[in-house]
Coordinates of C-alpha atoms and ligand atoms in Angstrom, one line a residue:
Chain A
M1 CA 61.4 48.0 -73.1
R2 CA 62.0 44.9 -70.9
Y3 CA 59.4 42.3 -70.1
L4 CA 60.0 39.8 -67.4
V5 CA 58.0 36.6 -67.3
C6 CA 57.6 34.6 -64.0
V7 CA 57.5 30.9 -64.8
K8 CA 57.3 27.9 -62.5
Q9 CA 58.1 24.3 -63.2
T10 CA 55.1 22.2 -62.3
P11 CA 53.9 18.6 -62.8
D12 CA 52.7 17.5 -66.2
T13 CA 48.9 17.9 -65.7
A14 CA 48.3 14.3 -67.0
E15 CA 50.4 13.0 -64.1
L16 CA 48.9 15.2 -61.3
P17 CA 46.7 12.4 -60.0
K18 CA 49.8 10.3 -59.3
V19 CA 51.2 12.8 -56.8
N20 CA 51.1 11.2 -53.3
P21 CA 50.9 12.9 -50.0
E22 CA 54.6 12.2 -49.0
E23 CA 55.8 13.7 -52.2
A24 CA 53.6 16.6 -51.9
A25 CA 54.8 17.3 -48.4
S26 CA 58.5 17.0 -49.3
G27 CA 58.1 18.7 -52.7
Q28 CA 60.3 16.0 -54.2
L29 CA 58.1 14.7 -57.0
S30 CA 58.9 11.6 -59.1
I31 CA 56.7 12.7 -61.9
N32 CA 57.5 14.6 -65.1
L33 CA 57.8 18.4 -64.7
V34 CA 57.1 21.0 -67.4
V35 CA 56.4 24.7 -67.6
N36 CA 53.2 25.6 -65.7
P37 CA 50.6 25.7 -68.5
W38 CA 49.2 29.1 -67.4
D39 CA 52.8 30.5 -67.6
E40 CA 53.0 29.5 -71.3
H41 CA 50.4 32.2 -71.9
A42 CA 52.5 34.7 -69.9
I43 CA 55.5 33.9 -72.1
E44 CA 53.4 34.4 -75.2
A45 CA 52.1 37.7 -73.8
A46 CA 55.7 38.9 -73.2
L47 CA 56.8 37.9 -76.7
Q48 CA 53.8 39.6 -78.3
M49 CA 54.5 42.8 -76.3
S50 CA 58.2 42.7 -77.4
E51 CA 57.1 42.4 -81.0
N52 CA 54.4 45.0 -80.8
Y53 CA 56.0 47.7 -78.6
G54 CA 59.7 46.9 -78.9
G55 CA 62.1 45.5 -76.4
M56 CA 63.0 42.1 -75.0
A57 CA 61.4 39.4 -73.0
G58 CA 63.3 37.4 -70.2
A59 CA 62.2 34.7 -67.9
I60 CA 62.7 34.2 -64.1
T61 CA 61.9 31.4 -61.6
V62 CA 62.4 30.8 -57.9
D63 CA 63.2 27.2 -57.5
G64 CA 66.0 24.6 -57.3
D65 CA 68.5 23.8 -60.0
S66 CA 66.3 21.4 -61.9
A67 CA 64.0 24.3 -62.8
I68 CA 66.7 25.4 -65.3
D69 CA 64.8 23.1 -67.7
A70 CA 61.7 25.3 -67.4
L71 CA 63.9 28.4 -68.1
R72 CA 65.4 26.7 -71.2
S73 CA 61.8 26.0 -72.4
A74 CA 61.1 29.7 -72.0
L75 CA 64.2 30.5 -74.0
A76 CA 63.3 28.0 -76.7
M77 CA 59.9 29.8 -77.1
G78 CA 61.7 33.1 -77.7
C79 CA 62.8 34.7 -74.4
K80 CA 66.2 36.2 -74.7
D81 CA 67.5 35.7 -71.2
A82 CA 66.7 33.8 -68.0
T83 CA 67.5 34.0 -64.3
L84 CA 67.3 31.4 -61.6
V85 CA 66.7 32.5 -58.1
K86 CA 67.9 29.4 -56.3
E87 CA 65.9 29.3 -53.1
E88 CA 63.4 27.0 -51.6
A89 CA 60.5 29.4 -51.1
A90 CA 58.2 28.5 -48.3
D91 CA 55.0 30.0 -49.6
A92 CA 53.5 32.6 -52.0
N93 CA 54.6 35.5 -49.8
S94 CA 58.2 34.2 -49.9
V95 CA 58.1 33.7 -53.7
A96 CA 56.8 37.2 -54.1
T97 CA 59.4 38.7 -51.8
L98 CA 62.3 37.0 -53.7
L99 CA 60.8 37.9 -57.1
A100 CA 60.4 41.5 -56.0
A101 CA 64.0 41.6 -54.9
A102 CA 65.2 40.1 -58.2
V103 CA 63.1 42.7 -60.2
K104 CA 64.8 45.5 -58.2
K105 CA 68.2 44.0 -58.9
L106 CA 67.5 43.7 -62.6
G107 CA 66.5 47.4 -62.4
D108 CA 65.2 48.0 -65.9
V109 CA 62.0 45.9 -66.0
N110 CA 59.0 47.8 -67.4
Y111 CA 56.4 45.0 -67.2
V112 CA 56.3 41.7 -65.2
L113 CA 54.0 39.1 -66.8
T114 CA 52.7 36.1 -64.8
G115 CA 50.3 33.2 -65.3
Q116 CA 46.9 33.1 -63.5
M117 CA 47.9 30.3 -61.2
T118 CA 50.2 27.3 -60.7
V119 CA 48.7 23.8 -61.2
D120 CA 50.5 22.7 -58.0
G121 CA 50.2 25.7 -55.6
N122 CA 46.9 26.9 -57.0
S123 CA 46.7 30.1 -55.0
G124 CA 46.9 32.7 -57.8
A125 CA 48.3 35.0 -55.1
V126 CA 51.9 35.6 -56.3
P127 CA 51.2 38.2 -59.0
V128 CA 49.3 40.5 -56.6
M129 CA 51.8 39.9 -53.8
L130 CA 54.7 40.7 -56.1
A131 CA 53.1 43.9 -57.2
R132 CA 52.4 45.0 -53.7
K133 CA 56.0 44.3 -52.6
L134 CA 57.2 46.4 -55.6
G135 CA 54.6 49.1 -55.0
W136 CA 53.5 48.7 -58.7
P137 CA 50.0 48.5 -60.0
V138 CA 48.7 45.1 -61.0
V139 CA 46.0 43.9 -63.4
T140 CA 44.9 40.3 -63.2
G141 CA 42.7 38.5 -65.7
V142 CA 44.4 40.2 -68.6
A143 CA 42.8 38.8 -71.9
K144 CA 44.4 41.3 -74.3
V145 CA 47.1 44.0 -74.3
I146 CA 45.8 46.9 -76.3
Q147 CA 48.6 49.4 -76.0
A148 CA 51.8 49.7 -74.0
D149 CA 54.7 52.1 -73.8
E150 CA 57.2 53.2 -71.1
D151 CA 54.5 55.3 -69.4
S152 CA 51.4 53.1 -69.3
V153 CA 49.6 50.0 -70.5
T154 CA 46.0 49.6 -71.6
V155 CA 44.5 46.1 -71.4
E156 CA 41.3 44.2 -71.5
R157 CA 40.6 42.6 -68.1
V158 CA 38.1 39.8 -67.3
A159 CA 36.7 39.7 -63.8
G160 CA 33.9 37.3 -63.0
Q161 CA 31.3 37.9 -65.8
D162 CA 32.5 41.4 -66.6
R163 CA 35.0 42.8 -69.1
F164 CA 36.8 46.0 -68.6
T165 CA 39.3 48.1 -70.6
V166 CA 41.7 49.6 -68.1
K167 CA 44.9 51.7 -68.2
V168 CA 47.5 51.7 -65.5
P169 CA 50.9 53.5 -65.3
A170 CA 54.1 51.5 -65.9
P171 CA 56.0 49.7 -64.5
A172 CA 53.2 47.2 -63.8
V173 CA 52.5 43.6 -63.1
L174 CA 50.1 41.9 -65.6
S175 CA 48.6 38.4 -64.8
V176 CA 47.3 37.0 -68.1
I177 CA 44.7 34.4 -68.9
K178 CA 44.4 31.9 -71.8
E179 CA 42.6 34.4 -74.1
I180 CA 45.9 36.3 -74.6
G181 CA 46.9 33.5 -77.0
E182 CA 48.3 30.0 -77.2
S183 CA 52.0 29.9 -76.7
R184 CA 54.1 29.4 -79.8
Y185 CA 56.2 26.3 -80.4
P186 CA 59.9 26.5 -79.9
T187 CA 61.7 26.8 -83.2
F188 CA 64.8 24.7 -84.0
I189 CA 67.0 27.8 -84.0
N190 CA 65.7 29.0 -80.6
I191 CA 66.2 25.5 -79.1
R192 CA 69.8 25.6 -80.2
K193 CA 70.2 29.2 -78.9
A194 CA 68.5 28.3 -75.6
A195 CA 71.1 25.6 -74.9
R196 CA 73.9 28.1 -75.1
V197 CA 72.4 30.9 -73.1
N198 CA 74.2 31.5 -69.8
I199 CA 71.6 31.5 -67.0
P200 CA 72.7 33.5 -63.9
V201 CA 71.9 31.9 -60.6
W202 CA 71.1 34.2 -57.7
T203 CA 70.5 33.4 -54.1
A204 CA 68.7 35.5 -51.5
A205 CA 72.1 36.8 -50.4
D206 CA 72.8 38.1 -53.9
L207 CA 69.5 39.9 -53.7
D208 CA 70.2 41.5 -50.4
V209 CA 67.2 39.9 -48.7
E210 CA 66.7 37.3 -46.1
T211 CA 65.0 34.1 -47.3
P212 CA 61.6 34.9 -45.9
A213 CA 60.2 32.6 -43.3
A214 CA 56.9 30.8 -43.9
V215 CA 53.8 32.8 -43.0
V216 CA 51.5 29.9 -44.0
Q217 CA 52.1 26.5 -42.3
T218 CA 50.9 23.5 -44.4
E219 CA 50.5 20.1 -42.9
N220 CA 48.5 16.9 -42.9
Y221 CA 48.9 16.3 -46.7
R222 CA 46.4 13.7 -47.8
K223 CA 44.5 12.4 -50.8
P224 CA 40.9 13.8 -51.1
P225 CA 38.2 11.2 -50.3
A226 CA 37.6 9.0 -53.3
R227 CA 34.4 9.6 -55.1
D228 CA 31.7 7.2 -54.1
A229 CA 30.7 6.7 -57.7
H230 CA 29.4 3.5 -59.1
V231 CA 27.7 4.5 -62.3
K232 CA 24.1 3.6 -62.7
L233 CA 23.4 3.3 -66.4
F234 CA 20.0 3.7 -67.9
D235 CA 18.6 2.7 -71.3
N236 CA 16.4 5.8 -71.8
A237 CA 16.2 9.4 -70.9
D238 CA 12.9 9.0 -69.0
E239 CA 14.3 6.7 -66.4
L240 CA 17.5 8.7 -66.1
V241 CA 15.5 11.9 -65.4
D242 CA 13.4 10.1 -62.8
A243 CA 16.6 9.1 -61.0
L244 CA 18.0 12.6 -61.2
L245 CA 14.8 14.2 -59.9
A246 CA 14.9 11.7 -57.0
E247 CA 18.3 13.2 -55.9
K248 CA 16.4 16.4 -55.1
V249 CA 19.1 18.8 -56.0
L250 CA 17.1 20.5 -58.8
Chain B
M1 CA 37.4 35.8 -32.5
K2 CA 36.1 38.7 -34.5
I3 CA 36.0 38.1 -38.2
L4 CA 35.6 40.8 -40.9
V5 CA 33.9 39.4 -44.1
F6 CA 34.4 41.2 -47.4
I7 CA 31.1 41.4 -49.3
E8 CA 32.0 41.8 -52.9
T9 CA 29.8 44.0 -55.1
D10 CA 29.5 44.4 -58.8
N11 CA 27.7 47.3 -60.4
G12 CA 25.9 48.0 -57.1
D13 CA 24.7 44.4 -56.7
V14 CA 26.1 41.8 -54.3
V15 CA 28.3 39.0 -55.7
A16 CA 26.1 36.3 -54.3
S17 CA 28.8 33.9 -53.2
S18 CA 29.9 36.5 -50.7
W19 CA 27.0 35.3 -48.5
E20 CA 28.7 32.0 -48.3
A21 CA 31.8 33.6 -46.7
L22 CA 29.4 35.4 -44.3
G23 CA 27.7 32.1 -43.6
K24 CA 31.0 30.4 -42.9
A25 CA 32.2 33.3 -40.6
L26 CA 28.9 33.1 -38.6
S27 CA 29.4 29.4 -38.1
L28 CA 32.9 30.1 -36.6
S29 CA 32.1 33.2 -34.5
D30 CA 29.2 35.2 -33.0
D31 CA 31.2 38.3 -33.6
V32 CA 31.1 38.9 -37.3
A33 CA 31.4 42.3 -39.1
A34 CA 31.0 42.8 -42.8
L35 CA 32.6 45.3 -45.2
V36 CA 30.8 46.5 -48.3
V37 CA 32.7 48.7 -50.8
G38 CA 31.0 50.1 -53.9
H39 CA 28.7 52.7 -55.2
N40 CA 25.0 52.8 -54.4
V41 CA 25.4 49.7 -52.2
G42 CA 23.1 50.7 -49.3
D43 CA 20.8 47.7 -50.0
V44 CA 23.7 45.3 -50.0
A45 CA 24.8 46.7 -46.6
S46 CA 21.4 46.3 -45.1
E47 CA 21.2 42.8 -46.5
A48 CA 24.5 41.9 -44.8
G49 CA 22.9 43.0 -41.6
A50 CA 19.8 41.0 -42.3
R51 CA 21.9 38.0 -43.0
G52 CA 23.6 38.1 -39.6
A53 CA 26.6 40.5 -39.5
S54 CA 26.4 42.5 -36.3
V55 CA 28.2 45.5 -37.8
V56 CA 28.4 46.5 -41.4
Y57 CA 31.1 48.9 -42.6
V58 CA 30.3 50.7 -45.8
V59 CA 32.3 52.7 -48.2
D60 CA 29.9 54.0 -50.7
D61 CA 31.5 56.4 -53.3
A62 CA 31.5 57.0 -57.0
S63 CA 35.3 56.3 -57.0
R64 CA 34.4 52.7 -55.8
A65 CA 31.9 52.0 -58.7
E66 CA 34.3 49.5 -60.2
F67 CA 36.7 47.3 -58.3
D68 CA 40.0 49.2 -58.0
L69 CA 42.4 47.1 -56.0
D70 CA 44.5 49.9 -54.6
L71 CA 41.4 51.6 -53.2
V72 CA 39.6 48.5 -51.9
V73 CA 42.8 47.4 -50.1
A74 CA 43.1 50.7 -48.4
D75 CA 39.4 50.6 -47.4
T76 CA 39.8 47.1 -46.1
K77 CA 42.8 47.9 -44.0
A78 CA 40.9 50.8 -42.5
A79 CA 37.9 48.6 -41.8
L80 CA 40.1 46.0 -40.1
A81 CA 41.5 48.7 -37.8
E82 CA 38.0 50.2 -37.2
A83 CA 36.6 46.7 -36.3
G84 CA 39.7 45.9 -34.2
T85 CA 40.3 42.6 -35.7
N86 CA 43.0 40.7 -37.5
A87 CA 40.9 38.2 -39.3
L88 CA 39.6 38.7 -42.9
L89 CA 37.5 36.4 -44.9
A90 CA 36.4 36.7 -48.5
V91 CA 35.2 34.4 -51.3
H92 CA 37.8 33.2 -53.8
T93 CA 36.6 35.1 -56.9
G94 CA 39.2 36.9 -58.9
N95 CA 38.6 40.1 -57.0
G96 CA 38.3 38.4 -53.6
R97 CA 41.6 36.6 -54.2
D98 CA 43.3 39.8 -55.3
L99 CA 42.1 41.7 -52.3
A100 CA 43.1 39.0 -49.8
A101 CA 46.5 38.5 -51.5
A102 CA 47.2 42.2 -51.4
V103 CA 46.3 42.8 -47.8
A104 CA 48.3 39.7 -46.8
A105 CA 51.3 41.0 -48.8
D106 CA 51.1 44.5 -47.2
L107 CA 50.9 43.0 -43.7
N108 CA 53.3 40.1 -44.3
A109 CA 50.5 37.8 -43.2
G110 CA 49.6 34.3 -44.1
F111 CA 47.0 33.9 -46.9
L112 CA 44.9 30.7 -46.7
A113 CA 43.7 30.7 -50.3
D114 CA 40.7 29.0 -51.9
C115 CA 39.8 26.9 -48.8
L116 CA 37.2 24.2 -49.1
E117 CA 36.7 24.1 -45.4
L118 CA 37.6 26.4 -42.6
R119 CA 37.6 25.8 -38.8
Q120 CA 38.8 27.6 -35.7
E121 CA 41.3 26.1 -33.3
D122 CA 42.0 28.2 -30.3
G123 CA 41.4 31.4 -32.1
V124 CA 43.4 30.4 -35.1
L125 CA 41.8 29.9 -38.5
V126 CA 42.7 26.5 -40.1
G127 CA 41.8 25.9 -43.7
V128 CA 41.6 22.9 -45.9
R129 CA 43.2 23.7 -49.2
P130 CA 43.3 21.8 -52.5
L131 CA 46.8 21.5 -53.9
Y132 CA 48.0 19.9 -57.1
S133 CA 44.7 20.8 -58.7
G134 CA 42.6 19.0 -56.1
N135 CA 44.7 15.8 -56.1
I136 CA 46.0 16.6 -52.6
L137 CA 44.4 18.3 -49.7
A138 CA 46.3 19.9 -46.8
D139 CA 45.6 21.8 -43.6
V140 CA 46.8 25.4 -43.7
R141 CA 47.2 27.9 -40.9
A142 CA 48.7 31.4 -40.7
A143 CA 51.9 31.8 -38.8
S144 CA 51.1 35.5 -38.3
D145 CA 48.8 37.5 -36.1
V146 CA 46.9 38.7 -39.1
Q147 CA 44.8 35.8 -40.6
I148 CA 43.4 36.1 -44.1
A149 CA 41.4 33.4 -45.9
T150 CA 39.4 33.0 -49.0
L151 CA 36.7 30.3 -49.4
R152 CA 36.1 28.5 -52.7
P153 CA 32.6 29.4 -54.1
R154 CA 29.9 26.8 -53.2
S155 CA 32.0 25.5 -50.2
A156 CA 29.7 26.8 -47.5
E157 CA 26.0 27.5 -46.9
A158 CA 25.0 31.1 -47.6
A159 CA 24.1 33.1 -44.5
A160 CA 20.3 33.0 -44.2
N161 CA 18.3 36.2 -44.4
T162 CA 16.6 36.4 -40.9
G163 CA 15.6 40.0 -41.2
A164 CA 18.0 41.0 -38.4
S165 CA 19.4 44.5 -38.5
A166 CA 23.0 45.6 -37.9
D167 CA 24.8 48.8 -37.0
I168 CA 25.7 50.3 -40.3
V169 CA 28.9 52.3 -40.0
T170 CA 29.8 54.6 -42.9
L171 CA 33.5 54.9 -43.5
Q172 CA 35.1 57.6 -45.5
P173 CA 36.8 56.4 -48.7
A174 CA 40.4 55.8 -47.8
A175 CA 42.6 58.6 -49.0
V176 CA 44.7 56.9 -51.7
D177 CA 45.0 57.8 -55.3
S178 CA 43.7 55.5 -57.9
R179 CA 46.2 54.3 -60.5
M180 CA 43.6 52.5 -62.6
Q181 CA 41.7 54.3 -65.3
V182 CA 38.6 52.5 -66.4
L183 CA 38.1 53.2 -70.1
E184 CA 35.3 50.8 -70.9
V185 CA 33.0 48.5 -68.9
K186 CA 31.0 45.6 -70.2
H187 CA 28.9 44.1 -67.4
A188 CA 27.5 40.6 -67.7
E189 CA 24.1 40.3 -69.2
T190 CA 21.6 39.9 -66.5
G191 CA 20.4 36.4 -66.0
E192 CA 23.6 34.8 -67.1
I193 CA 24.6 32.2 -64.5
S194 CA 28.3 32.0 -63.8
L195 CA 29.8 28.6 -63.9
T196 CA 31.4 28.9 -60.5
D197 CA 28.1 29.8 -58.8
A198 CA 25.9 27.4 -60.7
N199 CA 23.9 24.7 -58.9
V200 CA 23.6 22.7 -62.1
I201 CA 25.9 22.7 -65.2
V202 CA 25.3 21.1 -68.6
S203 CA 28.6 20.7 -70.5
G204 CA 29.4 19.7 -74.0
G205 CA 32.6 18.3 -75.5
R206 CA 34.0 17.2 -78.8
G207 CA 31.1 14.7 -79.0
V208 CA 29.1 17.5 -80.6
A209 CA 31.5 17.6 -83.5
K210 CA 29.3 16.2 -86.2
D211 CA 27.0 19.3 -85.8
P212 CA 28.4 21.6 -83.1
E213 CA 25.8 24.3 -83.6
L214 CA 23.0 21.9 -83.1
G215 CA 24.8 20.1 -80.3
F216 CA 25.3 23.2 -78.2
K217 CA 21.8 24.4 -79.0
L218 CA 20.4 21.2 -77.5
I219 CA 22.7 21.6 -74.5
R220 CA 21.6 25.2 -74.0
E221 CA 18.0 24.1 -74.2
L222 CA 18.5 21.5 -71.5
A223 CA 20.4 24.1 -69.4
D224 CA 17.6 26.6 -69.7
T225 CA 15.0 24.0 -68.5
L226 CA 17.2 23.3 -65.5
G227 CA 18.2 26.9 -64.8
A228 CA 21.7 25.6 -65.3
A229 CA 25.0 27.2 -66.6
V230 CA 26.6 25.9 -69.8
G231 CA 30.1 24.4 -69.6
A232 CA 32.4 22.9 -72.2
S233 CA 35.6 20.8 -72.5
R234 CA 38.8 22.4 -73.8
A235 CA 38.4 20.3 -77.0
A236 CA 35.1 22.0 -77.7
V237 CA 36.6 25.4 -77.0
D238 CA 39.7 24.9 -79.0
A239 CA 37.6 23.7 -82.0
G240 CA 35.7 27.0 -81.8
F241 CA 32.3 25.4 -80.9
I242 CA 31.9 27.8 -77.9
E243 CA 33.7 30.6 -76.1
Y244 CA 36.6 30.1 -73.7
K245 CA 34.6 31.5 -70.7
H246 CA 32.6 28.3 -70.7
Q247 CA 35.7 26.0 -70.4
V248 CA 35.7 23.8 -67.3
G249 CA 39.0 22.1 -66.2
Q250 CA 42.6 22.5 -65.5
T251 CA 43.0 25.6 -67.6
G252 CA 39.4 26.7 -67.4
K253 CA 37.1 27.1 -64.4
V254 CA 37.0 24.9 -61.4
V255 CA 33.3 24.2 -60.5
R256 CA 31.4 22.3 -57.9
P257 CA 27.8 22.2 -58.8
D258 CA 25.2 19.8 -57.2
M259 CA 24.8 18.3 -60.6
Y260 CA 27.2 18.2 -63.6
I261 CA 25.9 16.7 -66.8
A262 CA 28.7 15.9 -69.2
C263 CA 27.6 15.4 -72.8
G264 CA 30.1 14.0 -75.3
I265 CA 33.0 14.5 -72.9
S266 CA 35.5 11.7 -72.5
G267 CA 36.7 12.7 -69.0
A268 CA 40.4 13.5 -69.4
V269 CA 42.2 14.2 -66.2
Q270 CA 42.4 17.8 -67.1
H271 CA 38.7 18.0 -67.4
L272 CA 38.2 16.1 -64.2
A273 CA 40.5 18.6 -62.4
G274 CA 37.7 21.2 -62.9
M275 CA 34.6 19.2 -62.0
S276 CA 35.3 16.1 -60.1
S277 CA 34.1 17.6 -56.8
S278 CA 30.6 18.0 -58.3
K279 CA 28.1 16.3 -56.0
I280 CA 26.4 14.3 -58.8
I281 CA 28.0 13.6 -62.1
V282 CA 25.9 12.5 -65.1
A283 CA 27.6 11.2 -68.3
I284 CA 26.1 11.0 -71.8
N285 CA 28.6 9.3 -74.0
K286 CA 28.3 6.9 -76.9
D287 CA 31.5 5.0 -75.7
S288 CA 30.8 2.8 -72.7
E289 CA 34.6 2.7 -72.1
A290 CA 35.0 6.5 -71.7
P291 CA 36.8 7.4 -68.5
I292 CA 34.0 9.8 -67.5
F293 CA 31.9 6.8 -66.6
S294 CA 34.3 5.9 -63.8
V295 CA 33.6 9.2 -62.0
A296 CA 29.9 9.4 -63.0
N297 CA 27.0 8.5 -60.7
Y298 CA 24.5 8.2 -63.5
G299 CA 24.7 7.8 -67.3
I300 CA 23.4 6.8 -70.6
V301 CA 25.6 5.1 -73.2
G302 CA 24.2 6.7 -76.3
D303 CA 24.2 9.5 -78.9
L304 CA 23.9 12.9 -77.2
F305 CA 22.0 14.2 -80.2
E306 CA 19.1 11.9 -79.2
V307 CA 19.6 11.6 -75.5
V308 CA 19.9 15.4 -74.6
P309 CA 16.7 16.5 -76.3
A310 CA 14.9 13.4 -74.8
M311 CA 16.1 14.4 -71.4
N312 CA 15.0 18.0 -72.0
E313 CA 11.5 16.8 -72.9
A314 CA 11.3 14.5 -69.9
F315 CA 12.5 17.2 -67.5
K316 CA 10.0 19.7 -68.9
A317 CA 7.2 17.2 -68.5
K318 CA 8.1 16.2 -65.0
L319 CA 9.1 19.6 -63.8
N320 CA 5.8 20.9 -65.2
K321 CA 7.4 23.3 -67.6
G322 CA 5.7 21.6 -70.5
Ligands
FAD401 C1 47.9 21.5 -70.0 C2 46.6 21.0 -70.4 C3 45.5 21.6 -69.9 C4 44.2 21.2 -70.3 N1 43.1 21.8 -69.7 C5 41.9 21.4 -70.0 C6 40.7 22.0 -69.5 O1 40.8 23.0 -68.7 N2 39.5 21.4 -69.7 C7 39.4 20.3 -70.5 O2 38.2 19.9 -70.7 N3 40.4 19.8 -71.1 C8 41.7 20.2 -70.9 N4 42.7 19.7 -71.5 C9 42.5 18.7 -72.6 C10 42.2 17.3 -72.2 O3 43.4 16.6 -72.1 C11 41.3 16.6 -73.2 O4 42.0 16.7 -74.5 C12 39.9 17.2 -73.4 O5 39.3 17.4 -72.1 C13 39.1 16.4 -74.3 O6 37.8 17.0 -74.5 P1 36.6 16.1 -74.9 O7 36.3 15.1 -73.8 O8 35.5 17.0 -75.3 O9 37.1 15.4 -76.2 P2 37.4 13.8 -76.5 O10 38.4 13.3 -75.6 O11 37.7 13.7 -78.0 O12 36.1 13.1 -76.2 C14 34.9 13.2 -76.9 C15 33.9 12.2 -76.3 O13 32.7 12.3 -77.0 C16 32.2 11.0 -77.2 N5 31.2 11.1 -78.4 C17 31.5 11.4 -79.7 N6 30.4 11.5 -80.4 C18 29.4 11.4 -79.5 C19 28.0 11.5 -79.6 N7 27.4 11.7 -80.8 N8 27.2 11.3 -78.5 C20 27.8 11.0 -77.3 N9 29.1 11.0 -77.1 C21 29.9 11.2 -78.2 C22 33.3 10.1 -77.5 O14 33.0 8.8 -77.2 C23 34.4 10.7 -76.6 O15 34.4 10.1 -75.3 C24 44.0 20.1 -71.1 C25 45.2 19.4 -71.6 C26 46.4 19.9 -71.3 C27 47.6 19.1 -71.8
AMP402 N1 58.3 29.9 -57.8 C1 57.9 30.8 -58.7 N2 58.8 31.3 -59.6 C2 58.4 32.2 -60.5 N3 57.2 32.6 -60.7 C3 56.2 32.0 -59.9 C4 56.5 31.1 -58.9 N4 55.4 30.7 -58.3 C5 54.4 31.3 -58.9 N5 54.9 32.1 -59.9 C6 54.1 33.0 -60.9 O1 52.9 33.4 -60.2 C7 51.7 32.9 -60.9 C8 50.7 32.5 -59.9 O2 51.1 31.4 -59.1 P1 50.4 31.0 -57.8 O3 50.1 32.2 -57.0 O4 51.4 30.0 -57.1 O5 49.1 30.3 -58.2 C9 52.3 31.7 -61.8 O6 51.5 31.5 -62.9 C10 53.7 32.3 -62.1 O7 53.6 33.2 -63.2

C-alpha cells in the first residue's frame, strides 16, 4: 500500500513571536523554518502504517523551492520518496486543490495522512478540503490506527470530549493528533539516503489544473494588542485570593 | 444578510459554545436561522428559538446520532438552500471546523476559519483571524458569494434565552449514504469541563515534579473549588504526570478563559501560544525570573505545594464553600 504524508514547512515555534506583519503579508520570513510540528506526527503515522500493514510512505508539499528541506527531513525520518508541488498557493482551498490533483496524478495512493493544523496558517481546513476534492472519506482527530488494508481503515478518533472507534472505506484521508506517537529521530543512514533521493518538482500545469485563485482575501496584517500585564505580586495566598475575587470573573 | 448558524449537538445535547455563534450572528443580522442535526434534539431546536433564531431547521434521525461529516454536510447544504442564504456560521470545534471546511470545499467558497471577531461590511462577512499561532492578526473576507466562517470558542457572548419561539422546520435527512461505521462510542463523563469552554483553568507544569501525584491532586482540588478545568504544560504531559488531553499550548489546546492560573509553569513561548489571550493570568512559580511573570497580572513567588492548597482554603472560605 502507499501512504502519502502532506507536510508543510513552517516557522520554528520558538521564533514565531518574531514574525512581523510585513513578513507575514509577503510570506517571506527571515526566521528559521522546520517541518510543521503536527506534521511530524503524520509522518510517524505513515511510517507506523507502512510497518504494520505493508507498503511505503512518501511525502508531499505545496510550496516554493526552499521547502525541499522539509521534504528531506521527512525522507530522513523514513519516508521513501517525496514530491514538491511548486506553486504559491493562495489559501487552504488552493492548497487542497493542488494536493488533490497531485494525489490523482500519483494514482496509487491508499491513504493520505495530514497533521491537525499548521502553526502559521492555523486553519486545520486542508485535510477535509482535500478529502472533499478527492471525493474520499476523511477522519480527523485520529489518535490511533487499529487496522488498515486496501479496503478499509479502523481508527480511534477524538472529537471534543468524546472518543470513537470508526471504520471508513479506503482510499481515505486521515488527519492525526499527537497521541498517534512522537516522531522518530532521523537515522544516520536515512539522512544519507535522503540527500540522494531525487525529488520530482511538479507545477499546476504538470497536474493539469489551473493554479486556483484565492477565495479568501487576507489583509491588514498586524500584531495583536500587547497584554496590559504588569504583574502584581503578593506574599500570601489570602491577599492574592482577595485580588482575584475583586476581578469578579469567578 | 441572512445567516444560517450551525448548532452542534453531541449525544442529544447542545455543544454549548454553539450559542456563542448564534449570539454573534444575532449581533450582525436580524435575520438568523439555525440548523440542528442529531437524534432526539427537539429540545435543542426549541432552545435555539428561545435564544433568538427566527427559524430553526431540524434534522432529527437515528442516522444522525453521531456526527458523520458526509451526512451533516449534505443536510447543511440542503438547509442553506431551504433558508435561501449563502452565509454559514459555526463554532470552531473539531466538528464545526470540519463541517465548514467541507461545505466551503464543495462550493469553492472562502472559509474564514477560527475568527476572534466577525463584522459585516456591506453584506460581506469580515473576520479577524489569528495567524502564526496568534502572533499576527489579519482581516479575512471571502471572495465568493458563499461565505462560511467559524468562531473561536469564547470569542462572543452566548445568545441569551429570552423565551422567544421560532418556526421549527423539520427537514428530511439528506439522501446520502454514510461511509463511516461507528464501532464504539465513549462519550465524555458528564460534568467534565472542556478546556476550550472553561471560564477558569488551573494548570500544572514540571514544577510539580517532586511529587507529581500530590501536585496535580492539589491543582484538581483548587479547580473543583472554582468550577475550573485542569490544564497542563507539555513538560507535565511528556513526563506522564497527566493525560495529553489536558495539554495547553502550541501542540495542545488553545484556550481563552477569564482566568488562567499557571502553577509551576515557566511560560515558554509554546505554552503562551495556547493561553496568552486569557483575560487574567495568575502565576505561581518559585522562580521570580520565570517568563510567565512577564505575561501574568497576578502572582506569588513561592512553592506551589504550599501556595495552591492555601489558595484553595482561602477561596473556599471566601466563596462560602467551607
Ligand atoms: C514544537 C514544540 C511544541 C511545543 N508545544 C507545547 C505545548 O503545546 N504546550 C506547552 O506547555 N509546551 C510546549 N512545548 C514545550 C515548551 O517549549 C516548554 O518546554 C514547556 O512548556 C515547559 O513546561 P513547564 O513550564 O512545565 O516546564 P519548565 O520550563 O521546566 O518550568 C517549570 C517551572 O516550574 C517552576 N517550579 C519548579 N518547582 C516549583 C515549585 N515547587 N513551586 C513552584 N514553581 C516551581 C520552575 O521555576 C520553572 O519555572 C513545545 C515545544 C516545541 C519545541
Ligand atoms: N502547503 C501545504 N503542503 C502540504 N500539506 C499541507 C500544506 N498546508 C497544509 N498542509 C497539511 O494540512 C494540515 C492542516 O493544515 P492547515 O489547514 O493549514 O492548518 C497540515 O498539518 C498539513 O498536513
